[in-house]
CSV table of C-alpha atoms in Angstrom, one decimal:
chain,number,residue,atom,x,y,z
A,1,UNK,CA,1.4,4.4,-1.7
A,2,UNK,CA,0.7,5.4,-5.4
A,3,UNK,CA,-1.3,2.7,-6.7
A,4,UNK,CA,-4.2,0.5,-4.6
A,5,UNK,CA,-5.7,-2.3,-6.5
A,6,UNK,CA,-9.0,-3.9,-5.2
A,7,UNK,CA,-10.6,-6.8,-6.8
A,8,UNK,CA,-13.0,-7.7,-7.8
A,9,UNK,CA,-14.8,-4.7,-9.1
A,10,UNK,CA,-18.0,-5.9,-8.1
A,11,UNK,CA,-19.5,-9.0,-6.9
A,12,UNK,CA,-22.8,-10.4,-7.3
A,13,UNK,CA,-23.8,-13.0,-4.8
A,14,UNK,CA,-26.4,-15.4,-3.1
A,15,UNK,CA,-27.2,-15.0,0.8
A,16,UNK,CA,-25.7,-17.1,3.1
A,17,UNK,CA,-22.6,-17.5,0.4
A,18,UNK,CA,-18.9,-16.2,1.6
A,19,UNK,CA,-16.9,-13.9,0.2
A,20,UNK,CA,-13.9,-12.5,0.1
A,21,UNK,CA,-11.9,-8.8,-1.6
A,22,UNK,CA,-8.3,-8.4,-2.1
A,23,UNK,CA,-6.5,-5.0,-1.6
A,24,UNK,CA,-2.9,-4.4,-3.0
A,25,UNK,CA,-0.7,-1.6,-2.2
A,26,UNK,CA,2.7,-0.8,-2.9
A,27,UNK,CA,4.5,-1.3,0.7
A,28,UNK,CA,6.8,1.6,1.1
A,29,UNK,CA,6.0,3.8,4.1
A,30,UNK,CA,3.1,1.7,5.3
A,31,UNK,CA,1.5,2.8,8.2
A,32,UNK,CA,-1.5,1.5,8.5
A,33,UNK,CA,-5.0,0.1,6.3
A,34,UNK,CA,-8.2,0.9,6.6
A,35,UNK,CA,-11.6,-0.7,5.6
A,36,UNK,CA,-14.3,0.9,5.1
A,37,UNK,CA,-18.0,-0.2,4.3
A,38,UNK,CA,-19.7,2.4,2.1
A,39,UNK,CA,-23.6,2.7,0.8
A,40,UNK,CA,-25.3,5.2,-1.5
A,41,UNK,CA,-26.1,8.4,0.3
A,42,UNK,CA,-24.0,7.4,3.8
A,43,UNK,CA,-20.4,8.2,5.2
A,44,UNK,CA,-18.3,5.6,4.6
A,45,UNK,CA,-18.4,2.9,7.8
A,46,UNK,CA,-14.9,2.6,9.4
A,47,UNK,CA,-14.9,-1.5,9.8
A,48,UNK,CA,-11.2,-2.0,10.6
A,49,UNK,CA,-7.8,-0.5,11.2
A,50,UNK,CA,-4.7,-2.9,11.1
A,51,UNK,CA,-1.0,-1.6,11.1
A,52,UNK,CA,1.4,-4.6,11.9
A,53,UNK,CA,1.8,-7.5,9.2
A,54,UNK,CA,-0.1,-10.4,10.3
A,55,UNK,CA,-2.8,-8.5,11.7
A,56,UNK,CA,-6.2,-10.3,11.8
A,57,UNK,CA,-9.1,-8.4,12.7
A,58,UNK,CA,-12.8,-9.7,13.2
A,59,UNK,CA,-16.1,-7.9,13.7
A,60,UNK,CA,-19.3,-10.3,13.6
A,61,UNK,CA,-19.4,-12.1,10.1
A,62,UNK,CA,-16.3,-9.9,8.6
A,63,UNK,CA,-13.0,-10.5,9.2
A,64,UNK,CA,-9.7,-9.1,7.7
A,65,UNK,CA,-6.1,-10.0,7.4
A,66,UNK,CA,-2.7,-7.6,6.7
A,67,UNK,CA,0.4,-8.9,5.1
A,68,UNK,CA,2.6,-5.6,5.2
A,69,UNK,CA,5.4,-7.4,3.4
A,70,UNK,CA,3.8,-8.2,0.4
A,71,UNK,CA,1.5,-5.4,0.4
A,72,UNK,CA,-1.9,-7.3,0.5
A,73,UNK,CA,-4.8,-7.5,2.9
A,74,UNK,CA,-8.1,-9.4,2.7
A,75,UNK,CA,-11.6,-8.7,3.3
A,76,UNK,CA,-13.7,-11.8,4.2
A,77,UNK,CA,-17.9,-12.1,4.7
A,78,UNK,CA,-18.8,-15.1,6.0
A,79,UNK,CA,-22.6,-16.0,5.4
A,80,UNK,CA,-23.5,-13.3,3.1
A,81,UNK,CA,-26.9,-11.2,4.0
A,82,UNK,CA,-28.7,-8.5,1.9
A,83,UNK,CA,-27.7,-5.9,3.7
A,84,UNK,CA,-23.9,-6.5,3.4
A,85,UNK,CA,-24.6,-5.3,0.0
A,86,UNK,CA,-22.3,-1.9,-0.1
A,87,UNK,CA,-19.1,-1.0,-1.5
A,88,UNK,CA,-15.8,-1.9,0.4
A,89,UNK,CA,-13.0,0.2,0.3
A,90,UNK,CA,-9.8,-0.4,1.1
A,91,UNK,CA,-7.5,2.5,2.5
A,92,UNK,CA,-3.5,2.2,3.0
A,93,UNK,CA,-2.1,5.1,5.1
A,94,UNK,CA,1.7,6.3,4.7
A,95,UNK,CA,3.5,8.4,6.6
A,96,UNK,CA,5.5,11.1,5.1
A,97,UNK,CA,5.6,14.1,8.1
A,98,UNK,CA,1.9,13.8,8.2
A,99,UNK,CA,-0.9,11.1,7.0
A,100,UNK,CA,-2.3,10.4,4.0
A,101,UNK,CA,-4.9,8.1,3.0
A,102,UNK,CA,-5.1,6.8,-0.2
A,103,UNK,CA,-8.1,5.0,-1.4
A,104,UNK,CA,-9.0,2.1,-3.6
A,105,UNK,CA,-12.1,2.3,-6.3
A,106,UNK,CA,-13.7,-0.3,-4.0
A,107,UNK,CA,-15.8,-3.9,-4.8
A,108,UNK,CA,-18.9,-3.6,-5.0
A,109,UNK,CA,-20.8,-6.2,-3.6
A,110,UNK,CA,-24.7,-7.0,-4.2
A,111,UNK,CA,-26.3,-10.0,-2.0
A,112,UNK,CA,-29.6,-11.5,-3.4
A,113,UNK,CA,-31.8,-12.7,-1.1
B,1,UNK,CA,-20.4,11.4,21.7
B,2,UNK,CA,-21.6,13.4,18.3
B,3,UNK,CA,-20.2,12.6,15.3
B,4,UNK,CA,-17.9,14.8,12.4
B,5,UNK,CA,-20.4,17.3,11.4
B,6,UNK,CA,-20.0,19.2,7.9
B,7,UNK,CA,-21.5,22.5,6.8
B,8,UNK,CA,-23.2,23.1,4.8
B,9,UNK,CA,-24.5,19.8,3.2
B,10,UNK,CA,-25.5,21.2,-0.2
B,11,UNK,CA,-24.1,24.1,-2.1
B,12,UNK,CA,-24.6,25.4,-5.8
B,13,UNK,CA,-21.7,28.1,-6.8
B,14,UNK,CA,-20.7,29.1,-10.3
B,15,UNK,CA,-17.8,29.0,-12.0
B,16,UNK,CA,-15.2,31.5,-10.8
B,17,UNK,CA,-16.5,31.7,-7.7
B,18,UNK,CA,-15.2,30.7,-4.1
B,19,UNK,CA,-16.4,28.5,-1.3
B,20,UNK,CA,-15.7,27.3,2.1
B,21,UNK,CA,-16.8,23.9,3.3
B,22,UNK,CA,-16.5,23.4,7.2
B,23,UNK,CA,-15.7,20.2,9.3
B,24,UNK,CA,-16.4,20.2,13.2
B,25,UNK,CA,-14.4,16.9,14.2
B,26,UNK,CA,-15.9,14.1,16.7
B,27,UNK,CA,-14.6,16.1,20.5
B,28,UNK,CA,-11.3,15.3,21.3
B,29,UNK,CA,-9.9,14.3,17.6
B,30,UNK,CA,-7.0,16.5,16.7
B,31,UNK,CA,-6.1,15.3,13.4
B,32,UNK,CA,-8.6,15.9,10.4
B,33,UNK,CA,-8.1,15.2,6.7
B,34,UNK,CA,-10.3,15.9,3.7
B,35,UNK,CA,-11.0,14.3,0.9
B,36,UNK,CA,-12.6,14.5,-2.7
B,37,UNK,CA,-15.3,12.2,-4.5
B,38,UNK,CA,-16.3,12.9,-7.9
B,39,UNK,CA,-18.6,10.7,-10.3
B,40,UNK,CA,-16.3,7.5,-11.5
B,41,UNK,CA,-13.7,8.5,-9.0
B,42,UNK,CA,-12.8,7.0,-6.3
B,43,UNK,CA,-12.0,9.2,-3.0
B,44,UNK,CA,-9.2,11.6,-3.3
B,45,UNK,CA,-7.2,12.9,-0.3
B,46,UNK,CA,-7.0,16.4,-0.4
B,47,UNK,CA,-5.3,17.4,3.0
B,48,UNK,CA,-4.2,16.6,6.8
B,49,UNK,CA,-4.4,18.9,9.5
B,50,UNK,CA,-3.0,17.9,12.9
B,51,UNK,CA,-2.8,21.0,15.7
B,52,UNK,CA,-3.6,23.5,13.4
B,53,UNK,CA,-0.9,22.6,10.7
B,54,UNK,CA,-1.1,21.0,7.6
B,55,UNK,CA,1.1,18.0,8.0
B,56,UNK,CA,0.0,16.7,4.3
B,57,UNK,CA,-1.4,17.4,0.8
B,58,UNK,CA,-2.9,15.8,-1.9
B,59,UNK,CA,-2.1,16.0,-6.0
B,60,UNK,CA,-4.5,19.0,-6.1
B,61,UNK,CA,-4.2,22.8,-7.6
B,62,UNK,CA,-3.2,25.9,-5.0
B,63,UNK,CA,-6.9,26.5,-5.6
B,64,UNK,CA,-7.6,24.4,-3.2
B,65,UNK,CA,-6.7,25.6,0.5
B,66,UNK,CA,-7.5,25.1,3.8
B,67,UNK,CA,-7.0,25.6,7.8
B,68,UNK,CA,-7.4,24.0,11.5
B,69,UNK,CA,-8.4,26.3,14.3
B,70,UNK,CA,-7.5,25.9,18.0
B,71,UNK,CA,-10.5,23.9,18.7
B,72,UNK,CA,-9.8,21.3,15.5
B,73,UNK,CA,-12.3,22.6,13.6
B,74,UNK,CA,-11.4,22.6,9.7
B,75,UNK,CA,-12.4,24.7,7.1
B,76,UNK,CA,-11.1,23.9,3.2
B,77,UNK,CA,-11.7,26.9,1.0
B,78,UNK,CA,-11.8,26.6,-3.2
B,79,UNK,CA,-11.3,29.3,-5.1
B,80,UNK,CA,-11.8,30.3,-8.5
B,81,UNK,CA,-14.2,26.8,-9.2
B,82,UNK,CA,-14.3,25.4,-11.7
B,83,UNK,CA,-16.9,23.1,-13.4
B,84,UNK,CA,-14.8,20.0,-12.3
B,85,UNK,CA,-15.0,21.1,-9.1
B,86,UNK,CA,-18.4,19.4,-8.6
B,87,UNK,CA,-18.0,16.7,-6.3
B,88,UNK,CA,-18.6,15.3,-3.0
B,89,UNK,CA,-16.1,16.5,0.2
B,90,UNK,CA,-15.7,14.7,2.8
B,91,UNK,CA,-14.0,15.4,5.9
B,92,UNK,CA,-13.0,12.5,8.6
B,93,UNK,CA,-11.2,12.8,12.1
B,94,UNK,CA,-9.4,10.6,14.0
B,95,UNK,CA,-7.8,10.4,17.9
B,96,UNK,CA,-4.4,9.8,16.4
B,97,UNK,CA,-1.7,11.6,17.9
B,98,UNK,CA,1.8,10.5,18.7
B,99,UNK,CA,0.6,7.0,19.8
B,100,UNK,CA,-1.6,4.3,18.5
B,101,UNK,CA,-2.8,4.9,15.3
B,102,UNK,CA,-6.7,5.3,15.5
B,103,UNK,CA,-9.8,4.7,13.1
B,104,UNK,CA,-10.8,7.9,11.1
B,105,UNK,CA,-14.6,8.8,11.4
B,106,UNK,CA,-16.3,10.4,8.4
B,107,UNK,CA,-18.4,13.5,8.1
B,108,UNK,CA,-21.8,13.5,6.0
B,109,UNK,CA,-20.4,15.2,3.2
B,110,UNK,CA,-21.1,18.3,1.4
B,111,UNK,CA,-21.9,18.2,-1.9
B,112,UNK,CA,-21.0,21.0,-4.2
B,113,UNK,CA,-22.2,21.9,-7.3
B,114,UNK,CA,-20.8,24.1,-9.6
B,115,UNK,CA,-23.1,25.6,-12.8
């Protein structure tokens, strides 16, 4: 997995808006995919890990889907709140005798009250 | 359960010196990975260790090395420090072994400044 692309780079929304982010990755050697939430001065917080094509995960207002055949994952936030403001990182994992996690540059979300 | 711990949290070194960073994974986790984050760059994969073996390595020069002990604690060493090594170094542990793939949990990081 050489190139992980996340879009948009940043997003400004109003409280209550629903948002979605895209992560695209080459599908060769794919093993799993993480989504993380990263706030300044804190450690990345694990949101989801998905392994199977078609996986869908949900945690509260946040959900994610995975398409390994075409190499993309979506993260959705329903009814954004100011506390959702953070950088959302996508990180596919490849297996080449050991695990290698490649992080995208992230989507920076700003939610205005 | 205690989380992933990293020591020290902050470190200032000068060019040419070497540094050792430590990571204690969550109890029972045998997989430890290290990452570097520099200003303007995303998280870059350094190494992955499992049961005292380095199983994978990122695109970093040989000055970056590491090891894992029998209690799964891991250390990372950078020799002949350069200014560009100034970064946040994060480690993450996972319960993944031979079966189901599990989440990685991150430590608070070590902020290294090279002067």
